[in-house]
PDB file of C-alpha atoms in Angstrom:
ATOM      1  CA  MET A   6      -8.457   6.464   9.001  1.00 94.00           C
ATOM      2  CA  ILE A   7      -7.393   4.762   5.713  1.00 96.00           C
ATOM      3  CA  PHE A   8      -4.126   5.872   4.272  1.00 97.00           C
ATOM      4  CA  GLY A   9      -3.399   4.894   0.527  1.00 98.00           C
ATOM      5  CA  MET A  10       0.079   5.047  -1.023  1.00 96.00           C
ATOM      6  CA  VAL A  11       1.093   4.628  -4.418  1.00 95.00           C
ATOM      7  CA  GLY A  12       4.778   5.505  -4.169  1.00 90.00           C
ATOM      8  CA  MET A  13       7.036   7.703  -6.180  1.00 88.00           C
ATOM      9  CA  HIS A  14       6.756   5.808  -9.510  1.00 85.00           C
ATOM     10  CA  THR A  15       6.465   8.073 -12.647  1.00 88.00           C
ATOM     11  CA  SER A  16       3.405   6.103 -13.921  1.00 89.00           C
ATOM     12  CA  GLY A  17       0.292   6.807 -11.982  1.00 92.00           C
ATOM     13  CA  PHE A  18      -1.833   4.347 -10.242  1.00 95.00           C
ATOM     14  CA  ASP A  19      -5.190   5.522 -11.336  1.00 96.00           C
ATOM     15  CA  ARG A  20      -6.721   2.240 -10.563  1.00 96.00           C
ATOM     16  CA  LEU A  21      -5.809   2.281  -7.146  1.00 97.00           C
ATOM     17  CA  VAL A  22      -6.589   6.014  -6.369  1.00 98.00           C
ATOM     18  CA  GLN A  23     -10.283   5.684  -8.144  1.00 98.00           C
ATOM     19  CA  ALA A  24     -11.000   2.569  -6.079  1.00 98.00           C
ATOM     20  CA  LEU A  25      -9.950   4.438  -2.797  1.00 98.00           C
ATOM     21  CA  ASP A  26     -11.985   7.404  -3.718  1.00 98.00           C
ATOM     22  CA  ALA A  27     -15.029   5.422  -4.659  1.00 97.00           C
ATOM     23  CA  TYR A  28     -14.616   3.538  -1.255  1.00 97.00           C
ATOM     24  CA  SER A  29     -14.438   6.973   0.430  1.00 97.00           C
ATOM     25  CA  ALA A  30     -17.729   7.938  -1.112  1.00 96.00           C
ATOM     26  CA  THR A  31     -19.549   4.853   0.326  1.00 94.00           C
ATOM     27  CA  TRP A  32     -18.201   5.821   3.689  1.00 90.00           C
ATOM     28  CA  PRO A  33     -18.389   9.702   4.240  1.00 87.00           C
ATOM     29  CA  GLN A  34     -17.697   9.560   7.903  1.00 90.00           C
ATOM     30  CA  LEU A  35     -14.602   7.720   7.311  1.00 91.00           C
ATOM     31  CA  LYS A  36     -11.346   9.701   6.712  1.00 95.00           C
ATOM     32  CA  VAL A  37      -9.457   8.364   3.575  1.00 97.00           C
ATOM     33  CA  LEU A  38      -6.222  10.091   2.754  1.00 98.00           C
ATOM     34  CA  ILE A  39      -4.325   8.981  -0.448  1.00 98.00           C
ATOM     35  CA  GLN A  40      -0.982   9.898  -1.788  1.00 97.00           C
ATOM     36  CA  ILE A  41      -1.710  10.138  -5.509  1.00 97.00           C
ATOM     37  CA  GLY A  42       1.765  10.534  -6.844  1.00 95.00           C
ATOM     38  CA  SER A  43       1.954  11.014 -10.649  1.00 95.00           C
ATOM     39  CA  SER A  44      -1.681   9.710 -10.999  1.00 96.00           C
ATOM     40  CA  LYS A  45      -3.936  11.766 -13.277  1.00 96.00           C
ATOM     41  CA  TYR A  46      -7.321  11.161 -11.422  1.00 97.00           C
ATOM     42  CA  GLN A  47      -8.098  13.588  -8.625  1.00 97.00           C
ATOM     43  CA  PRO A  48     -10.141  12.302  -5.745  1.00 98.00           C
ATOM     44  CA  ARG A  49     -13.421  13.934  -5.127  1.00 97.00           C
ATOM     45  CA  HIS A  50     -14.270  12.350  -1.847  1.00 97.00           C
ATOM     46  CA  ALA A  51     -11.071  11.419  -0.314  1.00 97.00           C
ATOM     47  CA  LEU A  52      -8.188  13.989   0.848  1.00 97.00           C
ATOM     48  CA  ALA A  53      -5.152  13.507  -1.334  1.00 98.00           C
ATOM     49  CA  PHE A  54      -1.887  14.845  -1.692  1.00 97.00           C
ATOM     50  CA  LYS A  55       1.086  14.012  -4.697  1.00 96.00           C
ATOM     51  CA  PHE A  56       4.119  13.656  -2.812  1.00 94.00           C
ATOM     52  CA  LYS A  57       5.626  14.497   0.562  1.00 93.00           C
ATOM     53  CA  GLU A  58       9.192  14.317   2.003  1.00 90.00           C
ATOM     54  CA  ASP A  59       7.979  12.067   4.619  1.00 92.00           C
ATOM     55  CA  ILE A  60       4.715  10.051   4.980  1.00 94.00           C
ATOM     56  CA  GLN A  61       5.618   8.176   8.277  1.00 95.00           C
ATOM     57  CA  GLU A  62       3.058  10.417  10.050  1.00 97.00           C
ATOM     58  CA  ASP A  63       0.412   9.311   7.769  1.00 97.00           C
ATOM     59  CA  ILE A  64       1.130   5.797   8.192  1.00 96.00           C
ATOM     60  CA  ARG A  65       1.111   6.240  12.104  1.00 95.00           C
ATOM     61  CA  MET A  66      -2.481   7.867  12.150  1.00 96.00           C
ATOM     62  CA  ALA A  67      -3.969   5.211   9.903  1.00 95.00           C
ATOM     63  CA  ASP A  68      -5.683   2.286  11.114  1.00 93.00           C
ATOM     64  CA  ILE A  69      -5.572   0.706   7.783  1.00 95.00           C
ATOM     65  CA  VAL A  70      -2.868   1.153   4.999  1.00 96.00           C
ATOM     66  CA  VAL A  71      -3.360   0.242   1.267  1.00 97.00           C
ATOM     67  CA  SER A  72      -0.041   0.273  -0.402  1.00 96.00           C
ATOM     68  CA  HIS A  73       1.452  -0.466  -3.889  1.00 94.00           C
ATOM     69  CA  GLY A  74       3.752  -3.416  -4.011  1.00 90.00           C
ATOM     70  CA  SER A  75       6.973  -1.821  -2.998  1.00 86.00           C
ATOM     71  CA  VAL A  76       8.910  -0.538   0.015  1.00 82.00           C
ATOM     72  CA  GLY A  77       5.864   1.101   1.563  1.00 85.00           C
ATOM     73  CA  ILE A  78       5.100  -2.431   2.629  1.00 90.00           C
ATOM     74  CA  LEU A  79       7.872  -2.455   5.066  1.00 88.00           C
ATOM     75  CA  ASP A  80       6.814   0.914   6.612  1.00 90.00           C
ATOM     76  CA  ALA A  81       3.449  -0.106   7.215  1.00 92.00           C
ATOM     77  CA  LEU A  82       4.528  -3.526   8.904  1.00 90.00           C
ATOM     78  CA  ARG A  83       7.150  -1.735  10.984  1.00 88.00           C
ATOM     79  CA  GLN A  84       4.423   0.561  12.497  1.00 89.00           C
ATOM     80  CA  ARG A  85       2.023  -2.650  12.959  1.00 88.00           C
ATOM     81  CA  LYS A  86      -0.751  -1.537  10.729  1.00 91.00           C
ATOM     82  CA  HIS A  87      -3.576  -3.381   9.076  1.00 92.00           C
ATOM     83  CA  LEU A  88      -2.241  -3.770   5.480  1.00 94.00           C
ATOM     84  CA  ILE A  89      -3.730  -4.319   2.189  1.00 97.00           C
ATOM     85  CA  VAL A  90      -1.342  -4.568  -0.835  1.00 97.00           C
ATOM     86  CA  VAL A  91      -2.470  -3.794  -4.314  1.00 97.00           C
ATOM     87  CA  PRO A  92       0.513  -4.364  -6.510  1.00 96.00           C
ATOM     88  CA  ARG A  93       0.873  -2.161  -9.791  1.00 92.00           C
ATOM     89  CA  GLN A  94       0.249  -4.292 -13.086  1.00 91.00           C
ATOM     90  CA  SER A  95       2.006  -3.988 -16.380  1.00 87.00           C
ATOM     91  CA  ARG A  96      -1.247  -4.629 -18.335  1.00 89.00           C
ATOM     92  CA  TYR A  97      -2.644  -1.413 -16.935  1.00 83.00           C
ATOM     93  CA  GLY A  98       0.403   0.468 -17.773  1.00 82.00           C
ATOM     94  CA  GLU A  99       1.250   1.169 -14.168  1.00 86.00           C
ATOM     95  CA  CYS A 100       4.753  -0.333 -14.468  1.00 87.00           C
ATOM     96  CA  ILE A 101       7.026  -2.074 -16.947  1.00 82.00           C
ATOM     97  CA  ASP A 102       6.484  -5.576 -15.530  1.00 87.00           C
ATOM     98  CA  ASP A 103       4.562  -7.339 -13.034  1.00 88.00           C
ATOM     99  CA  HIS A 104       7.419  -7.650 -10.161  1.00 86.00           C
ATOM    100  CA  GLN A 105       5.427  -6.301  -7.497  1.00 91.00           C
ATOM    101  CA  ILE A 106       3.143  -9.306  -7.599  1.00 92.00           C
ATOM    102  CA  PRO A 107       5.716 -11.810  -6.879  1.00 91.00           C
ATOM    103  CA  PHE A 108       7.406  -9.331  -4.145  1.00 88.00           C
ATOM    104  CA  SER A 109       3.968  -8.842  -2.454  1.00 91.00           C
ATOM    105  CA  LEU A 110       3.063 -12.354  -2.333  1.00 92.00           C
ATOM    106  CA  ALA A 111       6.522 -13.482  -0.857  1.00 88.00           C
ATOM    107  CA  LEU A 112       6.160 -10.934   1.833  1.00 88.00           C
ATOM    108  CA  SER A 113       2.387 -11.872   2.385  1.00 90.00           C
ATOM    109  CA  ALA A 114       3.340 -15.345   3.148  1.00 87.00           C
ATOM    110  CA  ARG A 115       5.591 -14.146   5.785  1.00 84.00           C
ATOM    111  CA  ALA A 116       3.621 -11.264   7.257  1.00 87.00           C
ATOM    112  CA  GLY A 117      -0.278 -12.567   6.426  1.00 88.00           C
ATOM    113  CA  PHE A 118      -1.654  -9.341   4.746  1.00 93.00           C
ATOM    114  CA  PRO A 119      -3.991  -9.688   1.859  1.00 95.00           C
ATOM    115  CA  VAL A 120      -2.820  -9.166  -1.603  1.00 97.00           C
ATOM    116  CA  ILE A 121      -5.363  -7.795  -4.021  1.00 96.00           C
ATOM    117  CA  THR A 122      -4.782  -8.226  -7.903  1.00 95.00           C
ATOM    118  CA  ASP A 123      -8.546  -7.535  -8.763  1.00 96.00           C
ATOM    119  CA  ILE A 124      -9.366  -4.079  -7.715  1.00 97.00           C
ATOM    120  CA  ALA A 125     -12.883  -5.066  -7.342  1.00 97.00           C
ATOM    121  CA  ASP A 126     -12.100  -6.844  -4.368  1.00 97.00           C
ATOM    122  CA  LEU A 127     -10.638  -3.939  -2.392  1.00 96.00           C
ATOM    123  CA  GLY A 128     -13.849  -2.782  -1.058  1.00 95.00           C
ATOM    124  CA  ALA A 129     -14.781  -6.119   0.744  1.00 95.00           C
ATOM    125  CA  THR A 130     -11.330  -6.305   2.007  1.00 95.00           C
ATOM    126  CA  LEU A 131     -11.357  -3.014   3.583  1.00 94.00           C
ATOM    127  CA  ASP A 132     -14.763  -3.938   5.158  1.00 92.00           C
ATOM    128  CA  ALA A 133     -13.459  -7.010   6.568  1.00 89.00           C
ATOM    129  CA  LEU A 134     -10.328  -5.366   8.250  1.00 83.00           C
ATOM    130  CA  LYS A 135     -12.385  -2.543   9.654  1.00 75.00           C
ATOM    131  CA  VAL A 136     -14.194  -5.063  11.911  1.00 67.00           C
ATOM    132  CA  SER A 137     -11.300  -7.300  12.360  1.00 68.00           C
ATOM    133  CA  GLN A 138      -9.015  -7.660  15.354  1.00 64.00           C
ATOM    134  CA  PRO A 139      -5.791  -5.475  15.747  1.00 60.00           C
ATOM    135  CA  PRO A 140      -2.918  -6.772  13.369  1.00 64.00           C
ATOM    136  CA  LYS A 141      -0.766  -9.465  14.609  1.00 60.00           C
ATOM    137  CA  PRO A 142       2.643  -8.205  15.360  1.00 58.00           C
ATOM    138  CA  PHE A 143       5.090  -8.742  12.355  1.00 59.00           C
ATOM    139  CA  GLU A 144       7.659 -10.922  14.171  1.00 57.00           C
ATOM    140  CA  MET A 145      10.689 -12.402  12.479  1.00 50.00           C
ATOM    141  CA  GLN A 146      13.805 -14.237  13.877  1.00 48.00           C
ATOM    142  CA  SER A 147      15.960 -11.514  12.114  1.00 52.00           C
ATOM    143  CA  PRO A 148      14.032  -8.722  10.834  1.00 53.00           C
ATOM    144  CA  THR A 149      17.098  -6.663  10.327  1.00 60.00           C
ATOM    145  CA  ARG A 150      18.415  -9.325   7.826  1.00 62.00           C
ATOM    146  CA  LEU A 151      14.872  -9.347   6.023  1.00 62.00           C
ATOM    147  CA  PHE A 152      15.042  -5.700   5.623  1.00 63.00           C
ATOM    148  CA  ASP A 153      18.554  -5.893   4.211  1.00 66.00           C
ATOM    149  CA  GLU A 154      17.680  -8.693   1.889  1.00 64.00           C
ATOM    150  CA  LEU A 155      14.867  -6.771   0.657  1.00 66.00           C
ATOM    151  CA  ASP A 156      16.854  -3.499   0.391  1.00 63.00           C
ATOM    152  CA  CYS A 157      19.201  -5.322  -1.550  1.00 65.00           C
ATOM    153  CA  TYR A 158      16.706  -6.934  -3.986  1.00 62.00           C
ATOM    154  CA  LEU A 159      14.869  -3.567  -4.647  1.00 61.00           C
ATOM    155  CA  ARG A 160      18.194  -1.874  -5.617  1.00 61.00           C
ATOM    156  CA  ASN A 161      18.998  -4.551  -7.843  1.00 60.00           C
ATOM    157  CA  LEU A 162      15.657  -4.123  -9.522  1.00 57.00           C
ATOM    158  CA  ALA A 163      16.314  -0.254  -9.864  1.00 53.00           C
ATOM    159  CA  GLU A 164      19.522  -0.924 -11.702  1.00 51.00           C
TER     160      GLU A 164
END
């Protein structure tokens, strides 16, 4: 199963939702579940929901998680899932600035997941992960410190 998550942002992430829905259409035997949040696009091929109190079970059930570039990355890493990150971009009206790009790239450098800035690359990246080995464990000398630093960083962004 592929689980896509766009977060709680008030701006939609139609670009990602549409790409996951299109991918689902090409692989009808594959379950694709998308948290669409505030997105206007309604998937026709994938299963979807707007918001839930808790998405940890959806992450746990997934083989691959496709996340926007925010704290959802940490949830997927904690559960040792294959992960693809598609940061929101301001030029598409998905956020006010491009902070998710450097955030995603910095985490990717430590954890080794792909970051997609061109949505046209999503299908090929998903195909590659479907046939790859299980993800390498995300191990750090001090994961608690990293999570604390990220939490502080994200809270400062929100202020």
